[in-house]
């Protein structure tokens, strides 16, 4: 990967990070605002399930946020785009589709096959 590509991934990751943080602030303030506006039990239940759904999304976004931070760290360290399993370069096309990935396509396929095997034993 050349320096220009690396810079564009850094920009992409920083923008995505900013979006996630902006959304997170908006959701938290939205949750506080609506808390007292639904005194009826039925509405409260609806609000509660809506909030649970929101928290599940938050959890997923929180994980993504930490992956983005790790990816930015790797850019700083000069290890971005290198597979952490085999040390080979991760294809630029794969990084474009999934900028936070730490595995090349082959190692990812191995990992998924392994996960499927483990699920089968449960
Ligand atoms: Zn690999």
mmCIF file of N, CA and C and ligand atoms in Angstrom:
data_model
loop_
_atom_site.group_PDB
_atom_site.id
_atom_site.type_symbol
_atom_site.label_atom_id
_atom_site.label_comp_id
_atom_site.label_asym_id
_atom_site.label_seq_id
_atom_site.Cartn_x
_atom_site.Cartn_y
_atom_site.Cartn_z
ATOM 1 N N UNK A 1 0.839 -1.196 0.000
ATOM 2 C CA UNK A 1 0.000 0.000 0.000
ATOM 3 C C UNK A 1 0.879 1.252 0.000
ATOM 4 N N UNK A 2 0.548 2.214 -0.824
ATOM 5 C CA UNK A 2 1.356 3.435 -0.838
ATOM 6 C C UNK A 2 0.835 4.465 0.174
ATOM 7 N N UNK A 3 1.609 5.521 0.341
ATOM 8 C CA UNK A 3 1.311 6.530 1.357
ATOM 9 C C UNK A 3 -0.037 7.217 1.112
ATOM 10 N N UNK A 4 -0.334 7.419 -0.166
ATOM 11 C CA UNK A 4 -1.582 8.083 -0.511
ATOM 12 C C UNK A 4 -2.790 7.228 -0.108
ATOM 13 N N UNK A 5 -2.681 5.918 -0.372
ATOM 14 C CA UNK A 5 -3.759 5.014 0.014
ATOM 15 C C UNK A 5 -3.916 4.980 1.535
ATOM 16 N N UNK A 6 -2.766 4.946 2.212
ATOM 17 C CA UNK A 6 -2.791 4.921 3.671
ATOM 18 C C UNK A 6 -3.491 6.165 4.220
ATOM 19 N N UNK A 7 -3.162 7.304 3.646
ATOM 20 C CA UNK A 7 -3.793 8.564 4.077
ATOM 21 C C UNK A 7 -5.295 8.531 3.849
ATOM 22 N N UNK A 8 -5.717 7.956 2.725
ATOM 23 C CA UNK A 8 -7.147 7.952 2.444
ATOM 24 C C UNK A 8 -7.883 7.010 3.405
ATOM 25 N N UNK A 9 -7.225 5.906 3.807
ATOM 26 C CA UNK A 9 -7.837 5.039 4.823
ATOM 27 C C UNK A 9 -7.900 5.750 6.171
ATOM 28 N N UNK A 10 -6.868 6.500 6.483
ATOM 29 C CA UNK A 10 -6.867 7.232 7.747
ATOM 30 C C UNK A 10 -8.017 8.242 7.784
ATOM 31 N N UNK A 11 -8.205 8.925 6.664
ATOM 32 C CA UNK A 11 -9.281 9.906 6.559
ATOM 33 C C UNK A 11 -10.640 9.228 6.712
ATOM 34 N N UNK A 12 -10.808 8.122 5.999
ATOM 35 C CA UNK A 12 -12.055 7.351 6.055
ATOM 36 C C UNK A 12 -12.370 6.924 7.489
ATOM 37 N N UNK A 13 -11.357 6.403 8.180
ATOM 38 C CA UNK A 13 -11.550 5.914 9.544
ATOM 39 C C UNK A 13 -11.881 7.064 10.495
ATOM 40 N N UNK A 14 -11.198 8.187 10.324
ATOM 41 C CA UNK A 14 -11.480 9.343 11.197
ATOM 42 C C UNK A 14 -12.887 9.875 10.981
ATOM 43 N N UNK A 15 -13.336 9.893 9.719
ATOM 44 C CA UNK A 15 -14.694 10.355 9.429
ATOM 45 C C UNK A 15 -15.735 9.421 10.033
ATOM 46 N N UNK A 16 -15.497 8.115 9.896
ATOM 47 C CA UNK A 16 -16.428 7.122 10.427
ATOM 48 C C UNK A 16 -16.496 7.226 11.957
ATOM 49 N N UNK A 17 -15.336 7.461 12.550
ATOM 50 C CA UNK A 17 -15.239 7.599 13.999
ATOM 51 C C UNK A 17 -16.067 8.803 14.473
ATOM 52 N N UNK A 18 -15.912 9.902 13.747
ATOM 53 C CA UNK A 18 -16.641 11.125 14.091
ATOM 54 C C UNK A 18 -18.152 10.912 13.968
ATOM 55 N N UNK A 19 -18.573 10.209 12.902
ATOM 56 C CA UNK A 19 -19.997 9.905 12.711
ATOM 57 C C UNK A 19 -20.553 9.114 13.881
ATOM 58 N N UNK A 20 -19.792 8.087 14.299
ATOM 59 C CA UNK A 20 -20.245 7.238 15.391
ATOM 60 C C UNK A 20 -20.388 8.047 16.678
ATOM 61 N N UNK A 21 -19.417 8.914 16.955
ATOM 62 C CA UNK A 21 -19.462 9.724 18.167
ATOM 63 C C UNK A 21 -20.638 10.703 18.126
ATOM 64 N N UNK A 22 -20.875 11.306 16.981
ATOM 65 C CA UNK A 22 -21.990 12.250 16.835
ATOM 66 C C UNK A 22 -23.320 11.534 17.050
ATOM 67 N N UNK A 23 -23.474 10.357 16.432
ATOM 68 C CA UNK A 23 -24.695 9.564 16.603
ATOM 69 C C UNK A 23 -24.896 9.167 18.052
ATOM 70 N N UNK A 24 -23.814 8.783 18.728
ATOM 71 C CA UNK A 24 -23.907 8.318 20.113
ATOM 72 C C UNK A 24 -24.422 9.440 21.006
ATOM 73 N N UNK A 25 -23.901 10.642 20.824
ATOM 74 C CA UNK A 25 -24.340 11.790 21.632
ATOM 75 C C UNK A 25 -25.810 12.070 21.379
ATOM 76 N N UNK A 26 -26.218 12.005 20.111
ATOM 77 C CA UNK A 26 -27.601 12.287 19.753
ATOM 78 C C UNK A 26 -28.536 11.267 20.397
ATOM 79 N N UNK A 27 -28.172 9.986 20.377
ATOM 80 C CA UNK A 27 -29.035 8.946 20.933
ATOM 81 C C UNK A 27 -29.168 9.104 22.439
ATOM 82 N N UNK A 28 -28.079 9.381 23.127
ATOM 83 C CA UNK A 28 -28.127 9.509 24.581
ATOM 84 C C UNK A 28 -29.025 10.668 24.982
ATOM 85 N N UNK A 29 -28.900 11.811 24.325
ATOM 86 C CA UNK A 29 -29.743 12.945 24.694
ATOM 87 C C UNK A 29 -31.191 12.665 24.311
ATOM 88 N N UNK A 30 -31.429 11.951 23.209
ATOM 89 C CA UNK A 30 -32.781 11.572 22.816
ATOM 90 C C UNK A 30 -33.429 10.672 23.847
ATOM 91 N N UNK A 31 -32.658 9.740 24.426
ATOM 92 C CA UNK A 31 -33.180 8.830 25.436
ATOM 93 C C UNK A 31 -33.609 9.606 26.677
ATOM 94 N N UNK A 32 -32.838 10.588 27.082
ATOM 95 C CA UNK A 32 -33.174 11.374 28.269
ATOM 96 C C UNK A 32 -34.410 12.237 28.034
ATOM 97 N N UNK A 33 -34.505 12.840 26.863
ATOM 98 C CA UNK A 33 -35.631 13.710 26.555
ATOM 99 C C UNK A 33 -36.958 12.972 26.618
ATOM 100 N N UNK A 34 -36.993 11.766 26.065
ATOM 101 C CA UNK A 34 -38.276 11.091 25.898
ATOM 102 C C UNK A 34 -38.711 10.351 27.166
ATOM 103 N N UNK A 35 -37.846 10.276 28.171
ATOM 104 C CA UNK A 35 -38.128 9.446 29.344
ATOM 105 C C UNK A 35 -39.433 9.850 30.039
ATOM 106 N N UNK A 36 -39.674 11.128 30.222
ATOM 107 C CA UNK A 36 -40.827 11.588 30.993
ATOM 108 C C UNK A 36 -42.039 11.894 30.129
ATOM 109 N N UNK A 37 -41.908 11.708 28.849
ATOM 110 C CA UNK A 37 -43.002 12.092 27.953
ATOM 111 C C UNK A 37 -43.993 10.967 27.707
ATOM 112 N N UNK A 38 -43.759 9.789 28.282
ATOM 113 C CA UNK A 38 -44.634 8.650 28.034
ATOM 114 C C UNK A 38 -45.076 8.030 29.347
ATOM 115 N N UNK A 39 -46.032 8.648 30.039
ATOM 116 C CA UNK A 39 -46.410 8.147 31.358
ATOM 117 C C UNK A 39 -47.266 6.887 31.311
ATOM 118 N N UNK A 40 -47.916 6.594 30.184
ATOM 119 C CA UNK A 40 -48.786 5.422 30.118
ATOM 120 C C UNK A 40 -47.957 4.139 30.097
ATOM 121 N N UNK A 41 -48.413 3.118 30.855
ATOM 122 C CA UNK A 41 -47.630 1.869 30.924
ATOM 123 C C UNK A 41 -47.344 1.247 29.561
ATOM 124 N N UNK A 42 -48.350 1.233 28.684
ATOM 125 C CA UNK A 42 -48.153 0.616 27.374
ATOM 126 C C UNK A 42 -47.063 1.352 26.604
ATOM 127 N N UNK A 43 -47.126 2.674 26.679
ATOM 128 C CA UNK A 43 -46.116 3.471 25.998
ATOM 129 C C UNK A 43 -44.747 3.262 26.624
ATOM 130 N N UNK A 44 -44.765 3.103 27.950
ATOM 131 C CA UNK A 44 -43.494 2.880 28.627
ATOM 132 C C UNK A 44 -42.838 1.583 28.167
ATOM 133 N N UNK A 45 -43.694 0.551 28.013
ATOM 134 C CA UNK A 45 -43.171 -0.731 27.548
ATOM 135 C C UNK A 45 -42.592 -0.592 26.138
ATOM 136 N N UNK A 46 -43.311 0.141 25.308
ATOM 137 C CA UNK A 46 -42.825 0.362 23.944
ATOM 138 C C UNK A 46 -41.512 1.126 23.970
ATOM 139 N N UNK A 47 -41.479 2.128 24.842
ATOM 140 C CA UNK A 47 -40.265 2.933 24.963
ATOM 141 C C UNK A 47 -39.105 2.068 25.461
ATOM 142 N N UNK A 48 -39.440 1.186 26.411
ATOM 143 C CA UNK A 48 -38.415 0.325 26.986
ATOM 144 C C UNK A 48 -37.802 -0.589 25.924
ATOM 145 N N UNK A 49 -38.655 -1.192 25.096
ATOM 146 C CA UNK A 49 -38.121 -2.102 24.085
ATOM 147 C C UNK A 49 -37.355 -1.325 23.023
ATOM 148 N N UNK A 50 -37.821 -0.117 22.765
ATOM 149 C CA UNK A 50 -37.096 0.730 21.827
ATOM 150 C C UNK A 50 -35.710 1.063 22.372
ATOM 151 N N UNK A 51 -35.671 1.333 23.679
ATOM 152 C CA UNK A 51 -34.391 1.676 24.294
ATOM 153 C C UNK A 51 -33.438 0.470 24.310
ATOM 154 N N UNK A 52 -34.016 -0.720 24.551
ATOM 155 C CA UNK A 52 -33.183 -1.920 24.502
ATOM 156 C C UNK A 52 -32.571 -2.108 23.122
ATOM 157 N N UNK A 53 -33.386 -1.861 22.106
ATOM 158 C CA UNK A 53 -32.882 -1.963 20.737
ATOM 159 C C UNK A 53 -31.760 -0.960 20.517
ATOM 160 N N UNK A 54 -31.970 0.247 21.036
ATOM 161 C CA UNK A 54 -30.948 1.283 20.893
ATOM 162 C C UNK A 54 -29.653 0.867 21.577
ATOM 163 N N UNK A 55 -29.785 0.282 22.768
ATOM 164 C CA UNK A 55 -28.585 -0.122 23.503
ATOM 165 C C UNK A 55 -27.838 -1.226 22.778
ATOM 166 N N UNK A 56 -28.606 -2.127 22.127
ATOM 167 C CA UNK A 56 -27.929 -3.173 21.348
ATOM 168 C C UNK A 56 -27.132 -2.551 20.206
ATOM 169 N N UNK A 57 -27.712 -1.580 19.538
ATOM 170 C CA UNK A 57 -26.998 -0.902 18.461
ATOM 171 C C UNK A 57 -25.771 -0.192 19.028
ATOM 172 N N UNK A 58 -25.982 0.478 20.169
ATOM 173 C CA UNK A 58 -24.848 1.169 20.812
ATOM 174 C C UNK A 58 -23.690 0.208 21.036
ATOM 175 N N UNK A 59 -24.025 -0.993 21.543
ATOM 176 C CA UNK A 59 -22.997 -1.972 21.856
ATOM 177 C C UNK A 59 -22.197 -2.328 20.616
ATOM 178 N N UNK A 60 -22.921 -2.527 19.498
ATOM 179 C CA UNK A 60 -22.268 -2.865 18.244
ATOM 180 C C UNK A 60 -21.399 -1.689 17.768
ATOM 181 N N UNK A 61 -21.939 -0.482 17.945
ATOM 182 C CA UNK A 61 -21.184 0.688 17.508
ATOM 183 C C UNK A 61 -19.973 0.929 18.397
ATOM 184 N N UNK A 62 -20.130 0.625 19.675
ATOM 185 C CA UNK A 62 -18.998 0.767 20.590
ATOM 186 C C UNK A 62 -17.855 -0.150 20.167
ATOM 187 N N UNK A 63 -18.220 -1.379 19.795
ATOM 188 C CA UNK A 63 -17.200 -2.328 19.330
ATOM 189 C C UNK A 63 -16.538 -1.831 18.056
ATOM 190 N N UNK A 64 -17.365 -1.290 17.165
ATOM 191 C CA UNK A 64 -16.814 -0.760 15.916
ATOM 192 C C UNK A 64 -15.876 0.409 16.203
ATOM 193 N N UNK A 65 -16.289 1.241 17.152
ATOM 194 C CA UNK A 65 -15.474 2.398 17.513
ATOM 195 C C UNK A 65 -14.096 1.953 18.016
ATOM 196 N N UNK A 66 -14.072 0.910 18.845
ATOM 197 C CA UNK A 66 -12.772 0.472 19.363
ATOM 198 C C UNK A 66 -11.945 -0.174 18.252
ATOM 199 N N UNK A 67 -12.614 -0.816 17.295
ATOM 200 C CA UNK A 67 -11.883 -1.357 16.139
ATOM 201 C C UNK A 67 -11.287 -0.242 15.293
ATOM 202 N N UNK A 68 -12.055 0.849 15.166
ATOM 203 C CA UNK A 68 -11.553 2.000 14.405
ATOM 204 C C UNK A 68 -10.330 2.597 15.107
ATOM 205 N N UNK A 69 -10.429 2.722 16.438
ATOM 206 C CA UNK A 69 -9.284 3.251 17.200
ATOM 207 C C UNK A 69 -8.050 2.371 17.007
ATOM 208 N N UNK A 70 -8.261 1.048 17.031
ATOM 209 C CA UNK A 70 -7.136 0.125 16.835
ATOM 210 C C UNK A 70 -6.542 0.280 15.438
ATOM 211 N N UNK A 71 -7.429 0.433 14.458
ATOM 212 C CA UNK A 71 -6.951 0.608 13.077
ATOM 213 C C UNK A 71 -6.124 1.890 12.960
ATOM 214 N N UNK A 72 -6.587 2.970 13.617
ATOM 215 C CA UNK A 72 -5.834 4.227 13.582
ATOM 216 C C UNK A 72 -4.486 4.071 14.290
ATOM 217 N N UNK A 73 -4.470 3.292 15.373
ATOM 218 C CA UNK A 73 -3.191 2.993 16.045
ATOM 219 C C UNK A 73 -2.240 2.285 15.087
ATOM 220 N N UNK A 74 -2.789 1.320 14.346
ATOM 221 C CA UNK A 74 -1.940 0.561 13.419
ATOM 222 C C UNK A 74 -1.402 1.461 12.310
ATOM 223 N N UNK A 75 -2.215 2.415 11.878
ATOM 224 C CA UNK A 75 -1.721 3.375 10.884
ATOM 225 C C UNK A 75 -0.530 4.135 11.471
ATOM 226 N N UNK A 76 -0.674 4.569 12.735
ATOM 227 C CA UNK A 76 0.407 5.287 13.403
ATOM 228 C C UNK A 76 1.666 4.450 13.546
ATOM 229 N N UNK A 77 1.469 3.146 13.779
ATOM 230 C CA UNK A 77 2.616 2.249 13.983
ATOM 231 C C UNK A 77 3.195 1.729 12.669
ATOM 232 N N UNK A 78 2.476 1.978 11.583
ATOM 233 C CA UNK A 78 2.940 1.472 10.297
ATOM 234 C C UNK A 78 2.629 0.003 10.051
ATOM 235 N N UNK A 79 1.675 -0.554 10.821
ATOM 236 C CA UNK A 79 1.312 -1.964 10.621
ATOM 237 C C UNK A 79 -0.077 -2.105 10.002
ATOM 238 N N UNK A 80 -0.680 -0.993 9.618
ATOM 239 C CA UNK A 80 -2.023 -1.066 9.033
ATOM 240 C C UNK A 80 -1.968 -1.784 7.688
ATOM 241 N N UNK A 81 -2.946 -2.663 7.463
ATOM 242 C CA UNK A 81 -2.995 -3.368 6.190
ATOM 243 C C UNK A 81 -2.130 -4.616 6.152
ATOM 244 N N UNK A 82 -1.547 -4.968 7.320
ATOM 245 C CA UNK A 82 -0.762 -6.190 7.410
ATOM 246 C C UNK A 82 -1.570 -7.197 8.219
ATOM 247 N N UNK A 83 -1.718 -8.401 7.681
ATOM 248 C CA UNK A 83 -2.490 -9.433 8.367
ATOM 249 C C UNK A 83 -1.806 -9.803 9.678
ATOM 250 N N UNK A 84 -2.573 -9.809 10.797
ATOM 251 C CA UNK A 84 -1.963 -10.104 12.089
ATOM 252 C C UNK A 84 -1.722 -11.607 12.268
ATOM 253 N N UNK A 85 -2.307 -12.429 11.410
ATOM 254 C CA UNK A 85 -2.071 -13.865 11.483
ATOM 255 C C UNK A 85 -0.811 -14.282 10.725
ATOM 256 N N UNK A 86 -0.762 -13.925 9.453
ATOM 257 C CA UNK A 86 0.298 -14.457 8.597
ATOM 258 C C UNK A 86 1.327 -13.390 8.192
ATOM 259 N N UNK A 87 1.050 -12.117 8.496
ATOM 260 C CA UNK A 87 2.015 -11.067 8.187
ATOM 261 C C UNK A 87 2.041 -10.617 6.735
ATOM 262 N N UNK A 88 1.140 -11.191 5.926
ATOM 263 C CA UNK A 88 1.055 -10.763 4.526
ATOM 264 C C UNK A 88 0.226 -9.484 4.419
ATOM 265 N N UNK A 89 0.390 -8.771 3.312
ATOM 266 C CA UNK A 89 -0.416 -7.569 3.076
ATOM 267 C C UNK A 89 -1.875 -7.954 2.834
ATOM 268 N N UNK A 90 -2.777 -7.226 3.471
ATOM 269 C CA UNK A 90 -4.211 -7.402 3.215
ATOM 270 C C UNK A 90 -4.535 -6.615 1.949
ATOM 271 N N UNK A 91 -5.296 -7.207 1.039
ATOM 272 C CA UNK A 91 -5.592 -6.522 -0.221
ATOM 273 C C UNK A 91 -6.299 -5.192 -0.002
ATOM 274 N N UNK A 92 -5.965 -4.205 -0.822
ATOM 275 C CA UNK A 92 -6.579 -2.882 -0.703
ATOM 276 C C UNK A 92 -8.094 -2.965 -0.931
ATOM 277 N N UNK A 93 -8.519 -3.839 -1.846
ATOM 278 C CA UNK A 93 -9.957 -3.991 -2.087
ATOM 279 C C UNK A 93 -10.677 -4.481 -0.838
ATOM 280 N N UNK A 94 -10.036 -5.414 -0.136
ATOM 281 C CA UNK A 94 -10.630 -5.927 1.098
ATOM 282 C C UNK A 94 -10.685 -4.821 2.156
ATOM 283 N N UNK A 95 -9.645 -4.016 2.247
ATOM 284 C CA UNK A 95 -9.625 -2.922 3.219
ATOM 285 C C UNK A 95 -10.679 -1.864 2.888
ATOM 286 N N UNK A 96 -10.898 -1.642 1.597
ATOM 287 C CA UNK A 96 -11.938 -0.684 1.212
ATOM 288 C C UNK A 96 -13.299 -1.169 1.680
ATOM 289 N N UNK A 97 -13.548 -2.474 1.552
ATOM 290 C CA UNK A 97 -14.825 -3.030 1.976
ATOM 291 C C UNK A 97 -14.926 -3.074 3.497
ATOM 292 N N UNK A 98 -13.776 -3.268 4.147
ATOM 293 C CA UNK A 98 -13.783 -3.436 5.599
ATOM 294 C C UNK A 98 -12.500 -2.836 6.186
ATOM 295 N N UNK A 99 -12.500 -1.511 6.373
ATOM 296 C CA UNK A 99 -11.255 -0.809 6.740
ATOM 297 C C UNK A 99 -10.686 -1.190 8.102
ATOM 298 N N UNK A 100 -11.489 -1.815 8.976
ATOM 299 C CA UNK A 100 -10.976 -2.142 10.318
ATOM 300 C C UNK A 100 -10.441 -3.575 10.404
ATOM 301 N N UNK A 101 -10.465 -4.296 9.300
ATOM 302 C CA UNK A 101 -10.058 -5.692 9.367
ATOM 303 C C UNK A 101 -8.582 -5.849 9.720
ATOM 304 N N UNK A 102 -8.260 -6.928 10.443
ATOM 305 C CA UNK A 102 -6.861 -7.204 10.791
ATOM 306 C C UNK A 102 -6.389 -8.495 10.138
ATOM 307 N N UNK A 103 -7.260 -9.123 9.345
ATOM 308 C CA UNK A 103 -6.913 -10.414 8.748
ATOM 309 C C UNK A 103 -7.024 -10.345 7.228
ATOM 310 N N UNK A 104 -6.110 -11.004 6.537
ATOM 311 C CA UNK A 104 -6.240 -11.132 5.096
ATOM 312 C C UNK A 104 -7.390 -12.081 4.787
ATOM 313 N N UNK A 105 -7.784 -12.135 3.552
ATOM 314 C CA UNK A 105 -8.969 -12.907 3.170
ATOM 315 C C UNK A 105 -8.796 -14.402 3.491
ATOM 316 N N UNK A 106 -7.587 -14.920 3.316
ATOM 317 C CA UNK A 106 -7.344 -16.344 3.587
ATOM 318 C C UNK A 106 -7.469 -16.659 5.071
ATOM 319 N N UNK A 107 -6.845 -15.797 5.902
ATOM 320 C CA UNK A 107 -6.892 -16.037 7.346
ATOM 321 C C UNK A 107 -8.307 -15.838 7.877
ATOM 322 N N UNK A 108 -9.029 -14.886 7.294
ATOM 323 C CA UNK A 108 -10.420 -14.669 7.698
ATOM 324 C C UNK A 108 -11.264 -15.900 7.383
ATOM 325 N N UNK A 109 -11.044 -16.468 6.218
ATOM 326 C CA UNK A 109 -11.787 -17.673 5.833
ATOM 327 C C UNK A 109 -11.466 -18.820 6.795
ATOM 328 N N UNK A 110 -10.166 -18.941 7.173
ATOM 329 C CA UNK A 110 -9.777 -19.968 8.145
ATOM 330 C C UNK A 110 -10.477 -19.753 9.478
ATOM 331 N N UNK A 111 -10.504 -18.484 9.910
ATOM 332 C CA UNK A 111 -11.113 -18.159 11.206
ATOM 333 C C UNK A 111 -12.606 -18.484 11.201
ATOM 334 N N UNK A 112 -13.273 -18.161 10.093
ATOM 335 C CA UNK A 112 -14.704 -18.427 10.021
ATOM 336 C C UNK A 112 -14.994 -19.919 9.985
ATOM 337 N N UNK A 113 -14.158 -20.654 9.288
ATOM 338 C CA UNK A 113 -14.312 -22.110 9.254
ATOM 339 C C UNK A 113 -14.140 -22.679 10.661
ATOM 340 N N UNK A 114 -13.156 -22.149 11.385
ATOM 341 C CA UNK A 114 -12.898 -22.589 12.759
ATOM 342 C C UNK A 114 -14.099 -22.276 13.663
ATOM 343 N N UNK A 115 -14.662 -21.071 13.508
ATOM 344 C CA UNK A 115 -15.824 -20.680 14.310
ATOM 345 C C UNK A 115 -17.015 -21.586 14.023
ATOM 346 N N UNK A 116 -17.177 -21.925 12.750
ATOM 347 C CA UNK A 116 -18.283 -22.818 12.395
ATOM 348 C C UNK A 116 -18.094 -24.182 13.049
ATOM 349 N N UNK A 117 -16.843 -24.670 13.030
ATOM 350 C CA UNK A 117 -16.550 -25.959 13.677
ATOM 351 C C UNK A 117 -16.886 -25.902 15.155
ATOM 352 N N UNK A 118 -16.456 -24.798 15.820
ATOM 353 C CA UNK A 118 -16.691 -24.688 17.259
ATOM 354 C C UNK A 118 -18.175 -24.611 17.576
ATOM 355 N N UNK A 119 -18.929 -23.882 16.726
ATOM 356 C CA UNK A 119 -20.376 -23.796 16.952
ATOM 357 C C UNK A 119 -21.008 -25.162 16.811
ATOM 358 N N UNK A 120 -20.516 -25.941 15.879
ATOM 359 C CA UNK A 120 -21.050 -27.287 15.657
ATOM 360 C C UNK A 120 -20.888 -28.189 16.871
ATOM 361 N N UNK A 121 -19.848 -27.942 17.677
ATOM 362 C CA UNK A 121 -19.608 -28.787 18.852
ATOM 363 C C UNK A 121 -20.440 -28.395 20.051
ATOM 364 N N UNK A 122 -21.033 -27.226 20.026
ATOM 365 C CA UNK A 122 -21.790 -26.759 21.202
ATOM 366 C C UNK A 122 -23.040 -27.601 21.429
HETATM 367 ZN ZN1 LIG B 1 -3.317 -13.707 6.710
#
